[in-house]
Coordinates of C-alpha atoms and ligand atoms in Angstrom, one line a residue:
M216 CA 11.5 -62.0 -43.3
L217 CA 8.2 -60.6 -44.5
T218 CA 9.1 -61.6 -48.0
A219 CA 6.0 -60.7 -49.9
L220 CA 5.4 -57.4 -48.1
E221 CA 9.0 -56.3 -48.6
S222 CA 9.6 -57.6 -52.1
G223 CA 6.8 -55.9 -53.9
R224 CA 5.2 -59.3 -54.6
R225 CA 2.0 -57.9 -53.1
G226 CA -0.8 -58.3 -55.6
T227 CA -4.1 -56.7 -54.5
Q228 CA -4.3 -58.2 -51.0
Q229 CA -5.1 -56.1 -48.0
V230 CA -4.8 -56.3 -44.3
T231 CA -7.8 -55.6 -42.1
V232 CA -7.5 -55.6 -38.3
A233 CA -10.6 -55.0 -36.2
G234 CA -12.3 -52.9 -38.9
T235 CA -9.2 -50.9 -40.1
T236 CA -7.9 -51.8 -43.6
L237 CA -4.5 -51.0 -45.1
T238 CA -3.3 -52.0 -48.5
Y239 CA 0.1 -53.8 -48.5
D240 CA 1.7 -50.5 -49.8
A241 CA 0.1 -48.5 -47.0
L242 CA 1.1 -51.0 -44.3
L243 CA 4.7 -51.0 -45.6
G244 CA 4.7 -47.2 -45.6
A245 CA 3.5 -47.0 -42.0
A246 CA 5.8 -49.7 -40.9
A247 CA 8.8 -48.0 -42.7
Q248 CA 8.1 -44.9 -40.7
V249 CA 8.2 -47.0 -37.5
A250 CA 11.5 -48.6 -38.6
D251 CA 13.0 -45.1 -39.3
D252 CA 11.9 -43.9 -35.8
L253 CA 13.5 -47.0 -34.1
R254 CA 17.0 -46.2 -35.3
G255 CA 19.4 -47.2 -32.5
T256 CA 16.8 -49.2 -30.7
C257 CA 17.5 -52.8 -29.7
R258 CA 14.3 -54.1 -28.1
V259 CA 10.7 -52.8 -27.8
A260 CA 7.7 -53.8 -25.9
V261 CA 4.4 -53.8 -27.8
L262 CA 1.1 -53.7 -25.9
A263 CA -0.6 -56.2 -28.2
T264 CA -4.2 -55.0 -28.5
P265 CA -6.1 -56.5 -31.4
A266 CA -5.6 -53.4 -33.5
M267 CA -3.9 -52.2 -36.7
E268 CA -1.5 -50.2 -34.5
T269 CA -0.1 -53.5 -33.1
V270 CA 0.5 -54.9 -36.6
V271 CA 2.2 -51.7 -37.8
A272 CA 4.4 -51.7 -34.6
V273 CA 5.5 -55.3 -35.0
V274 CA 6.1 -55.1 -38.7
G275 CA 8.0 -51.8 -38.3
A276 CA 10.2 -53.3 -35.6
L277 CA 10.9 -56.4 -37.7
L278 CA 11.8 -54.3 -40.7
A279 CA 14.3 -52.4 -38.5
G280 CA 15.8 -55.6 -37.0
V281 CA 14.5 -54.6 -33.6
E282 CA 13.4 -57.3 -31.1
V283 CA 9.8 -57.4 -30.1
V284 CA 8.4 -58.3 -26.7
P285 CA 4.6 -58.7 -27.2
V286 CA 2.8 -57.9 -24.0
P287 CA -0.8 -59.0 -23.3
P288 CA -2.9 -55.8 -23.0
D289 CA -4.6 -57.0 -19.9
S290 CA -1.4 -57.9 -18.1
G291 CA -1.7 -57.4 -14.4
R292 CA 0.8 -55.7 -12.1
A293 CA 3.0 -58.6 -11.2
E294 CA 3.1 -60.0 -14.7
L295 CA 3.9 -56.6 -16.3
D296 CA 6.6 -55.8 -13.8
H297 CA 8.2 -59.2 -14.4
V298 CA 8.1 -59.0 -18.2
L299 CA 9.6 -55.5 -18.2
A300 CA 12.3 -56.2 -15.6
D301 CA 13.2 -59.4 -17.3
S302 CA 13.3 -58.2 -20.9
S303 CA 14.5 -54.6 -20.4
P304 CA 13.0 -53.1 -23.5
D305 CA 14.2 -49.7 -24.6
C306 CA 10.7 -48.3 -25.0
W307 CA 7.1 -49.0 -25.5
L308 CA 6.2 -49.0 -29.2
G309 CA 2.7 -47.6 -29.7
R310 CA 0.3 -47.8 -26.8
A311 CA 1.7 -47.9 -23.2
P312 CA 0.1 -48.8 -19.9
A313 CA -0.8 -45.9 -17.7
G314 CA 1.9 -44.6 -15.5
T315 CA 4.8 -46.5 -17.2
A316 CA 8.3 -45.3 -16.5
L317 CA 9.6 -46.4 -20.0
P318 CA 9.8 -44.0 -22.9
V319 CA 7.2 -44.3 -25.6
T320 CA 7.8 -44.3 -29.3
E321 CA 4.5 -43.4 -31.1
V322 CA 3.0 -45.4 -33.9
D323 CA 1.0 -43.6 -36.6
V324 CA -1.0 -46.0 -38.7
A325 CA -1.5 -43.1 -41.2
A326 CA 2.2 -42.3 -41.6
R327 CA 3.9 -43.2 -44.9
S328 CA 7.6 -43.4 -45.3
A329 CA 9.7 -44.8 -48.1
Y330 CA 10.7 -48.4 -47.4
R331 CA 14.5 -48.9 -47.3
P332 CA 15.6 -52.5 -47.1
R333 CA 18.0 -53.3 -44.2
E334 CA 20.3 -56.3 -43.9
V335 CA 19.4 -58.1 -40.7
D336 CA 21.2 -61.2 -39.5
P337 CA 18.7 -64.1 -39.7
G338 CA 20.1 -65.4 -36.4
R339 CA 18.9 -62.2 -34.6
T340 CA 16.1 -62.5 -32.2
A341 CA 12.7 -61.5 -33.7
F342 CA 10.6 -62.1 -30.6
V343 CA 10.9 -62.5 -26.8
L344 CA 7.6 -64.3 -26.2
Y345 CA 6.7 -64.8 -22.5
T346 CA 5.2 -68.2 -21.7
S347 CA 4.3 -70.0 -18.5
G348 CA 6.2 -73.0 -17.1
T349 CA 5.0 -75.4 -14.4
T350 CA 6.5 -73.2 -11.6
G351 CA 7.7 -69.6 -11.3
L352 CA 7.1 -66.6 -13.4
P353 CA 6.8 -66.8 -17.2
K354 CA 10.0 -67.3 -19.2
G355 CA 11.0 -65.3 -22.3
V356 CA 11.3 -67.5 -25.3
L357 CA 13.9 -66.3 -27.8
L358 CA 12.7 -66.8 -31.3
S359 CA 15.1 -66.0 -34.1
R360 CA 14.1 -64.5 -37.4
R361 CA 15.4 -67.6 -39.1
A362 CA 13.1 -69.9 -37.0
V363 CA 10.1 -67.7 -37.7
A364 CA 10.9 -67.8 -41.4
A365 CA 11.4 -71.6 -41.4
G366 CA 8.2 -72.1 -39.5
L367 CA 6.1 -70.0 -41.8
D368 CA 7.6 -71.5 -45.0
A369 CA 6.9 -75.0 -43.7
L370 CA 3.3 -74.2 -43.0
A371 CA 2.9 -72.5 -46.4
E372 CA 4.1 -75.7 -48.0
A373 CA 2.0 -78.0 -45.8
W374 CA -1.2 -76.1 -46.4
A375 CA -0.5 -74.8 -50.0
W376 CA -0.9 -71.4 -48.5
T377 CA -0.3 -68.7 -51.1
G378 CA -0.9 -65.0 -52.0
E379 CA -4.3 -66.1 -53.3
D380 CA -5.5 -66.9 -49.7
V381 CA -7.2 -64.5 -47.3
L382 CA -6.7 -65.6 -43.7
A383 CA -9.4 -64.9 -41.1
H384 CA -9.1 -65.1 -37.3
G385 CA -9.8 -63.2 -34.1
L386 CA -6.9 -64.5 -32.0
P387 CA -4.8 -62.4 -29.5
L388 CA -1.8 -60.8 -31.1
F389 CA 0.7 -61.7 -28.4
H390 CA 1.2 -65.4 -29.0
V391 CA 2.5 -67.7 -31.8
H392 CA -0.9 -68.6 -33.1
G393 CA -2.4 -65.1 -33.6
L394 CA 0.7 -63.0 -34.2
I395 CA 3.4 -65.2 -35.8
L396 CA 1.2 -67.5 -37.9
G397 CA -1.8 -65.2 -38.0
V398 CA -0.2 -61.9 -39.0
L399 CA 3.3 -62.6 -40.3
G400 CA 2.1 -65.7 -42.2
P401 CA 0.0 -63.7 -44.7
L402 CA 2.7 -61.0 -45.0
R403 CA 5.3 -63.6 -45.9
V404 CA 3.2 -65.4 -48.5
G405 CA 1.5 -62.3 -49.8
G406 CA -2.0 -63.2 -48.8
G407 CA -4.8 -61.2 -47.3
L408 CA -5.6 -61.0 -43.6
V409 CA -8.9 -60.3 -41.9
H410 CA -8.5 -60.0 -38.1
V411 CA -12.1 -60.1 -37.0
G412 CA -11.4 -58.5 -33.6
A413 CA -12.9 -61.2 -31.4
G414 CA -13.1 -65.0 -31.3
T415 CA -16.9 -65.1 -31.5
P416 CA -18.9 -67.3 -34.0
A417 CA -20.6 -64.2 -35.5
A418 CA -17.3 -62.4 -36.1
Y419 CA -15.8 -65.6 -37.7
A420 CA -18.8 -65.9 -39.9
G421 CA -18.5 -62.3 -40.9
A422 CA -15.1 -62.9 -42.5
A423 CA -16.7 -64.9 -45.3
E424 CA -18.1 -61.7 -46.7
A425 CA -14.6 -60.3 -46.7
G426 CA -13.4 -63.1 -49.0
A427 CA -11.7 -65.3 -46.4
T428 CA -10.4 -68.6 -47.7
M429 CA -8.7 -69.9 -44.5
W430 CA -9.7 -69.7 -40.9
F431 CA -7.5 -70.2 -37.8
A432 CA -9.0 -70.8 -34.4
V433 CA -8.3 -72.5 -31.1
P434 CA -10.7 -75.4 -30.1
T435 CA -12.8 -73.2 -27.8
I436 CA -13.7 -71.0 -30.8
W437 CA -14.3 -74.1 -33.0
S438 CA -16.6 -75.7 -30.3
R439 CA -18.6 -72.4 -30.0
L440 CA -19.0 -72.4 -33.8
A441 CA -20.1 -76.0 -33.8
E442 CA -22.9 -74.9 -31.5
A443 CA -23.9 -72.0 -33.8
P444 CA -25.0 -73.7 -37.0
E445 CA -26.1 -70.4 -38.7
H446 CA -22.6 -68.9 -38.3
A447 CA -20.7 -72.2 -39.0
A448 CA -22.5 -72.5 -42.4
A449 CA -20.8 -69.2 -43.5
L450 CA -17.5 -71.1 -43.6
R451 CA -18.7 -73.6 -46.3
G452 CA -16.8 -71.7 -49.0
A453 CA -13.5 -72.0 -47.2
R454 CA -10.4 -73.6 -48.7
L455 CA -9.0 -74.7 -45.3
L456 CA -10.1 -74.6 -41.6
V457 CA -7.2 -74.9 -39.1
S458 CA -7.3 -75.7 -35.4
G459 CA -4.5 -75.6 -33.0
S460 CA -3.1 -74.6 -29.5
A461 CA -5.0 -77.3 -27.8
A462 CA -6.7 -80.6 -28.6
L463 CA -9.8 -80.4 -30.8
P464 CA -12.5 -82.7 -29.4
V465 CA -13.6 -85.4 -31.8
P466 CA -17.3 -84.5 -31.6
V467 CA -16.4 -80.9 -32.6
F468 CA -14.5 -82.1 -35.6
E469 CA -17.5 -84.2 -36.6
R470 CA -20.1 -81.5 -36.1
L471 CA -18.1 -79.0 -38.1
R472 CA -17.8 -81.5 -40.9
E473 CA -21.6 -81.6 -41.0
L474 CA -22.1 -77.9 -40.7
T475 CA -19.3 -76.6 -43.0
G476 CA -18.5 -79.6 -45.3
H477 CA -14.9 -79.3 -44.2
E478 CA -12.7 -81.6 -42.1
V479 CA -10.7 -79.3 -39.9
V480 CA -6.9 -79.5 -40.2
E481 CA -5.2 -79.8 -36.9
R482 CA -1.6 -78.8 -36.1
Y483 CA 0.6 -78.9 -33.0
G484 CA 3.3 -76.7 -31.7
M485 CA 4.6 -74.6 -28.8
S486 CA 5.9 -71.1 -28.2
E487 CA 9.4 -72.7 -28.0
T488 CA 9.2 -74.7 -31.2
L489 CA 6.7 -73.0 -33.4
I490 CA 4.5 -75.4 -35.3
T491 CA 6.3 -78.7 -35.6
V492 CA 3.6 -81.1 -36.7
A493 CA 0.6 -80.4 -39.0
T494 CA -2.0 -82.1 -41.0
R495 CA -1.2 -81.3 -44.6
A496 CA -3.9 -79.8 -46.9
D497 CA -3.5 -82.9 -49.1
G498 CA -3.0 -85.3 -46.1
V499 CA -5.2 -87.7 -44.1
R500 CA -7.6 -85.8 -41.9
Q501 CA -8.5 -87.8 -38.9
A502 CA -10.2 -86.4 -35.8
G503 CA -7.8 -86.4 -32.8
W504 CA -4.7 -86.6 -35.0
V505 CA -2.5 -83.5 -35.6
G506 CA -0.5 -84.6 -38.7
V507 CA 3.1 -85.1 -39.7
P508 CA 6.3 -83.2 -39.0
V509 CA 6.6 -80.1 -41.1
A510 CA 9.6 -79.5 -43.5
G511 CA 12.8 -79.1 -41.5
V512 CA 11.5 -80.7 -38.3
E513 CA 12.0 -84.2 -36.9
T514 CA 10.2 -85.8 -34.0
R515 CA 10.8 -88.9 -31.8
L516 CA 9.2 -90.7 -28.8
R517 CA 11.1 -91.6 -25.7
D518 CA 10.2 -93.4 -22.5
E519 CA 11.1 -92.3 -19.0
A520 CA 14.5 -93.9 -19.2
G521 CA 15.2 -92.1 -22.5
D522 CA 14.8 -95.2 -24.6
P523 CA 13.0 -95.2 -28.0
V524 CA 9.3 -95.8 -28.1
P525 CA 8.0 -97.5 -31.3
H526 CA 6.1 -95.4 -33.8
D527 CA 3.4 -98.0 -34.0
G528 CA 0.3 -95.9 -33.6
E529 CA -0.3 -97.3 -30.1
S530 CA 2.7 -96.8 -27.8
V531 CA 2.7 -93.6 -25.8
G532 CA 5.9 -91.8 -25.3
R533 CA 7.4 -88.4 -24.5
L534 CA 7.5 -86.3 -27.6
E535 CA 10.9 -84.7 -28.5
V536 CA 11.5 -82.5 -31.5
R537 CA 14.4 -80.8 -33.3
G538 CA 14.8 -78.7 -36.4
A539 CA 14.7 -75.3 -38.0
T540 CA 11.8 -73.9 -36.1
L541 CA 13.1 -74.2 -32.6
F542 CA 13.9 -71.3 -30.2
D543 CA 17.3 -70.2 -29.0
G544 CA 16.7 -70.6 -25.3
Y545 CA 15.0 -68.8 -22.4
L546 CA 16.1 -65.2 -21.8
H547 CA 18.5 -65.1 -18.7
R548 CA 17.7 -68.7 -17.9
P549 CA 20.6 -70.9 -18.9
E550 CA 19.6 -73.7 -16.5
A551 CA 16.0 -73.9 -17.7
T552 CA 17.4 -73.8 -21.3
A553 CA 19.8 -76.6 -20.7
E554 CA 17.1 -78.7 -19.0
A555 CA 14.8 -78.3 -22.0
W556 CA 17.2 -80.2 -24.3
T557 CA 18.3 -83.9 -24.1
A558 CA 22.1 -84.6 -24.2
D559 CA 21.8 -85.5 -27.9
G560 CA 20.1 -82.2 -28.9
W561 CA 16.4 -82.9 -28.9
F562 CA 13.9 -80.5 -27.3
R563 CA 11.6 -82.0 -24.6
T564 CA 8.1 -80.8 -25.4
G565 CA 6.6 -82.0 -22.1
D566 CA 3.8 -83.5 -24.2
V567 CA 3.1 -87.2 -24.5
A568 CA 2.1 -88.6 -27.9
V569 CA 1.5 -91.5 -30.1
V570 CA 3.1 -91.7 -33.6
A571 CA 1.6 -94.0 -36.3
P572 CA 3.9 -95.9 -38.8
D573 CA 2.9 -93.4 -41.5
G574 CA 4.3 -90.5 -39.3
R575 CA 1.0 -89.1 -38.1
H576 CA 0.9 -87.8 -34.5
R577 CA -1.8 -87.9 -31.8
I578 CA -1.2 -85.8 -28.7
V579 CA -2.2 -87.7 -25.7
G580 CA -1.7 -85.0 -23.0
R581 CA 1.0 -83.3 -21.0
E582 CA 3.5 -84.9 -18.6
S583 CA 2.8 -82.3 -15.9
V584 CA -0.6 -81.5 -14.3
D585 CA 0.9 -78.1 -13.5
L586 CA 0.7 -76.8 -17.1
I587 CA -2.9 -76.0 -17.8
K588 CA -4.4 -75.2 -21.3
S589 CA -7.5 -73.2 -21.0
A590 CA -9.2 -71.7 -24.1
G591 CA -5.9 -72.2 -25.9
Y592 CA -3.9 -70.2 -23.3
R593 CA -0.9 -71.9 -21.5
I594 CA -1.1 -71.2 -17.8
G595 CA 1.3 -72.4 -15.1
A596 CA -0.5 -73.6 -11.9
G597 CA 2.5 -72.5 -9.8
E598 CA 2.3 -68.9 -11.1
I599 CA -1.4 -68.7 -9.9
E600 CA -0.6 -70.4 -6.6
A601 CA 2.2 -67.9 -5.9
V602 CA -0.1 -65.0 -6.4
L603 CA -2.9 -66.6 -4.3
L604 CA -0.4 -67.2 -1.4
G605 CA 0.3 -63.5 -1.5
H606 CA -3.2 -62.8 -0.4
P607 CA -3.5 -62.3 3.3
A608 CA -6.6 -64.7 3.7
V609 CA -4.9 -67.6 2.0
A610 CA -2.9 -70.2 4.0
E611 CA -2.5 -72.9 1.4
C612 CA -3.7 -73.5 -2.1
A613 CA -3.4 -75.8 -5.1
V614 CA -4.5 -74.9 -8.7
V615 CA -5.5 -77.6 -11.2
G616 CA -7.0 -77.7 -14.7
E617 CA -10.3 -79.6 -14.7
P618 CA -11.7 -81.0 -17.9
D619 CA -14.1 -78.5 -19.5
A620 CA -16.2 -79.0 -22.7
D621 CA -15.8 -75.4 -23.7
L622 CA -12.4 -74.4 -22.5
G623 CA -10.5 -77.8 -22.7
Q624 CA -9.5 -77.2 -19.1
R625 CA -10.9 -74.8 -16.6
I626 CA -8.8 -73.3 -13.8
V627 CA -9.9 -74.4 -10.3
A628 CA -8.2 -73.2 -7.2
H629 CA -8.4 -75.2 -4.0
V630 CA -7.9 -72.9 -1.1
V631 CA -7.3 -73.3 2.6
T632 CA -8.0 -70.0 4.4
R633 CA -6.1 -68.8 7.5
D634 CA -9.4 -68.1 9.2
A635 CA -12.2 -70.6 8.3
E636 CA -14.8 -67.9 8.9
T637 CA -13.6 -65.9 5.8
A638 CA -14.2 -68.8 3.3
G639 CA -17.2 -68.1 1.1
P640 CA -18.4 -66.7 -2.2
A641 CA -17.3 -63.1 -1.4
L642 CA -13.7 -64.2 -0.7
G643 CA -13.8 -66.4 -3.8
A644 CA -14.7 -63.4 -6.0
E645 CA -12.0 -61.3 -4.3
L646 CA -9.3 -64.0 -5.0
T647 CA -10.4 -64.3 -8.6
A648 CA -10.2 -60.5 -9.1
Y649 CA -6.8 -60.5 -7.3
V650 CA -5.3 -63.0 -9.7
G651 CA -6.7 -60.9 -12.6
A652 CA -5.1 -57.7 -11.2
E653 CA -1.7 -59.4 -10.7
L654 CA -1.5 -61.7 -13.7
S655 CA -4.1 -61.4 -16.5
A656 CA -7.8 -62.1 -17.2
H657 CA -7.4 -65.6 -18.6
K658 CA -5.3 -66.7 -15.6
R659 CA -8.2 -66.1 -13.1
P660 CA -9.6 -69.2 -11.6
R661 CA -13.1 -70.0 -12.9
E662 CA -13.9 -71.5 -9.5
V663 CA -12.4 -71.2 -6.0
R664 CA -13.1 -74.2 -3.8
F665 CA -12.6 -73.7 -0.1
V666 CA -11.2 -76.9 1.6
R667 CA -10.1 -77.7 5.2
T668 CA -6.9 -79.4 4.0
L669 CA -5.1 -80.3 0.8
P670 CA -4.3 -84.0 0.1
R671 CA -0.6 -84.5 0.6
N672 CA 1.8 -87.4 0.3
E673 CA 4.2 -88.4 3.0
M674 CA 6.8 -85.9 1.6
G675 CA 4.2 -83.1 2.1
K676 CA 3.7 -82.6 -1.7
V677 CA 0.1 -81.8 -2.7
Q678 CA -1.4 -84.8 -4.6
K679 CA -3.1 -83.0 -7.5
S680 CA -4.2 -86.2 -9.1
R681 CA -6.5 -86.7 -6.0
L682 CA -7.9 -83.2 -6.4
L683 CA -8.7 -84.2 -10.0
G684 CA -10.4 -87.3 -8.8
R685 CA -7.8 -89.6 -10.4
Ligands
MLC204 C1 -13.4 -65.4 -17.8 N1 -14.4 -64.6 -17.4 C2 -14.4 -64.8 -16.1 C3 -13.4 -65.6 -15.7 N2 -12.8 -66.0 -16.8 N3 -15.3 -64.2 -15.2 C4 -15.1 -64.6 -13.9 N4 -14.1 -65.4 -13.5 C5 -13.3 -65.9 -14.3 N5 -12.4 -66.7 -13.9 C6 -15.3 -63.8 -18.2 C7 -14.5 -63.1 -19.3 O1 -13.9 -61.9 -18.8 C8 -15.6 -62.8 -20.2 O2 -16.4 -61.7 -19.8 C9 -16.5 -64.1 -20.1 O3 -16.2 -64.6 -18.8 C10 -16.2 -65.1 -21.1 O4 -14.9 -65.4 -21.0 P1 -14.2 -66.6 -21.8 O5 -15.0 -67.8 -21.6 O6 -12.8 -66.7 -21.6 O7 -14.5 -66.3 -23.4 P2 -14.0 -65.2 -24.3 O8 -13.6 -63.9 -23.6 O9 -15.1 -65.1 -25.3 O10 -12.7 -65.7 -25.0 C11 -12.6 -67.0 -25.5 C12 -11.5 -67.1 -26.6 C13 -10.2 -66.6 -26.0 C14 -11.4 -68.5 -27.0 C15 -11.9 -66.3 -27.8 O11 -9.9 -67.2 -24.8 C16 -9.1 -66.7 -26.9 O12 -8.9 -65.8 -27.8 N6 -8.2 -67.7 -26.7 C17 -7.0 -67.9 -27.6 C18 -5.8 -68.1 -26.9 C19 -4.6 -68.3 -27.8 O13 -4.5 -67.5 -28.8 N7 -3.7 -69.2 -27.6 C20 -2.6 -69.5 -28.5 C21 -1.3 -69.7 -27.7 S1 0.1 -70.0 -28.9 P3 -16.8 -60.5 -20.8 O14 -17.5 -59.6 -19.9 O15 -15.4 -60.0 -21.2 O16 -17.5 -61.2 -21.9 C22 0.1 -71.6 -29.0 C23 1.0 -72.2 -30.1 C24 0.1 -72.9 -30.9 O17 -0.6 -72.3 -28.3 O18 0.1 -74.2 -31.0 O19 -0.8 -72.2 -31.5
AMP205 P1 2.0 -72.6 -26.0 O1 3.4 -72.5 -25.6 O2 1.0 -71.7 -25.5 O3 2.1 -72.6 -27.5 O4 1.4 -74.1 -25.7 C1 2.0 -75.2 -26.2 C2 1.2 -76.4 -25.7 O5 -0.1 -76.4 -26.3 C3 1.8 -77.7 -26.2 O6 2.9 -78.1 -25.5 C4 0.6 -78.6 -26.1 O7 0.5 -79.1 -24.8 C5 -0.6 -77.7 -26.5 N1 -1.0 -77.9 -27.9 C6 -0.7 -77.1 -28.9 N2 -1.3 -77.6 -30.0 C7 -2.0 -78.7 -29.7 C8 -2.8 -79.6 -30.4 N3 -3.1 -79.5 -31.7 N4 -3.3 -80.7 -29.7 C9 -3.1 -80.8 -28.4 N5 -2.3 -80.0 -27.7 C10 -1.8 -78.9 -28.3

């Protein structure tokens, strides 16, 4: 799966994560030790801090054919309990949260063991990635080794990504973007990696000195770079700048063209599908458009009745995809899995899009207001509402994603308190912290608005469009 790393086709490239550098040989040696230590293990949880230890843990598990559950390092109580109970890992690999009841298998970045190739079924699960839905707790997305390999090869082809490239980014290591594309990508093609530790303009600019040729970022990071000309200018020598995980605003695309001399390449995907649509390195780069289906993937548009919507560059339809990069279903959720596919075998993305006659896609938005994308993170409104309703002061609540120039969407919680007297800034701060402690930092509302009532329709359902002023 990590072809270049495992095959010896490694050249002189190195992997740097938050200031720690390993040659390919050293990384393979440390990961081989992890693989040896995992004999007899089926599934591990990895507390995915942005550190070399995370990379060695994930690579070691993959070499051993062991399934990885990446866990956000700031996971709160409820989220952590849910992920562990749902995925039942055998142990933590590397760091573990304080007070954990699971056994811990240590990871030593300095260890070196001889690499012994193991035959692993390509259909075996590589990752159980937890991701939010519109309601309920996050679901575990089962991604096979075959799908990961197909997704990476398709992107390597689309972007002419080779062992000559050095990829730079500062993304979290528990999602598709930062972990699968951003760590496994270089190790499959044989290229270098500089994980800059954080998604700040200064850190991104610093990677130029380390020889970076490609940069990956979510739109929030690109917009912050567009407002930091001195740092953006450092990316002038890039071969390719890539944006994904949310829509890149057109003015940001244009400003970055002025500052860096590059037109950012956009691509589109999901935890469930990996990257299905991408602007090719040699393709048309147009602000607001995310490119064409990658090799092995097909897309189509359907209307509400399931009938075809023309690919005429104007008609908006529900985007459905199928192909080699798709997941195998949600862990323990046969009903949710079945609902995600159409009767004729296409995955319903939940996004609405336009497709041009030449095959280029423009993502128009999401079908549901209950899936929020904030700073590139996918967040379920229902998950936050359930936590808020668990707070004794909250009688009713509704969470929405309001447009935000920096974050794409910002989480706003509308709250009706049990006792009107308690409403105010102190309770707002308490509720924000409460969500952070139960779920994770990026799921905290940016604003808590206290209201007397929530707008509801005659069925009693909250009218979120009214909360959004639509
Ligand atoms: C945040 N802060 C809050 C808050 N929310 N404070 C109070 N209340 C709240 N509700 C604090 C933070 O703790 C931080 O404080 C400060 O505000 C700034 O927070 P921020 O605005 O969130 O910025 P930052 O921490 O700098 O992070 C921005 C970012 C990060 C863009 C670098 O969000 C990020 O890495 N996003 C990427 C997500 C991602 O990888 N998605 C991919 C999904 S996979 P302090 O004190 O800490 O500074 C996928 C598939 C695909 O989508 O297509 O790729
Ligand atoms: P996640 O599961 O975190 O990967 O989130 C997937 C969702 O992110 C998709 O369903 C889209 O709504 C959104 N998304 C990803 N890439 C893009 C993009 N380039 N433009 C617009 N939305 C995107």
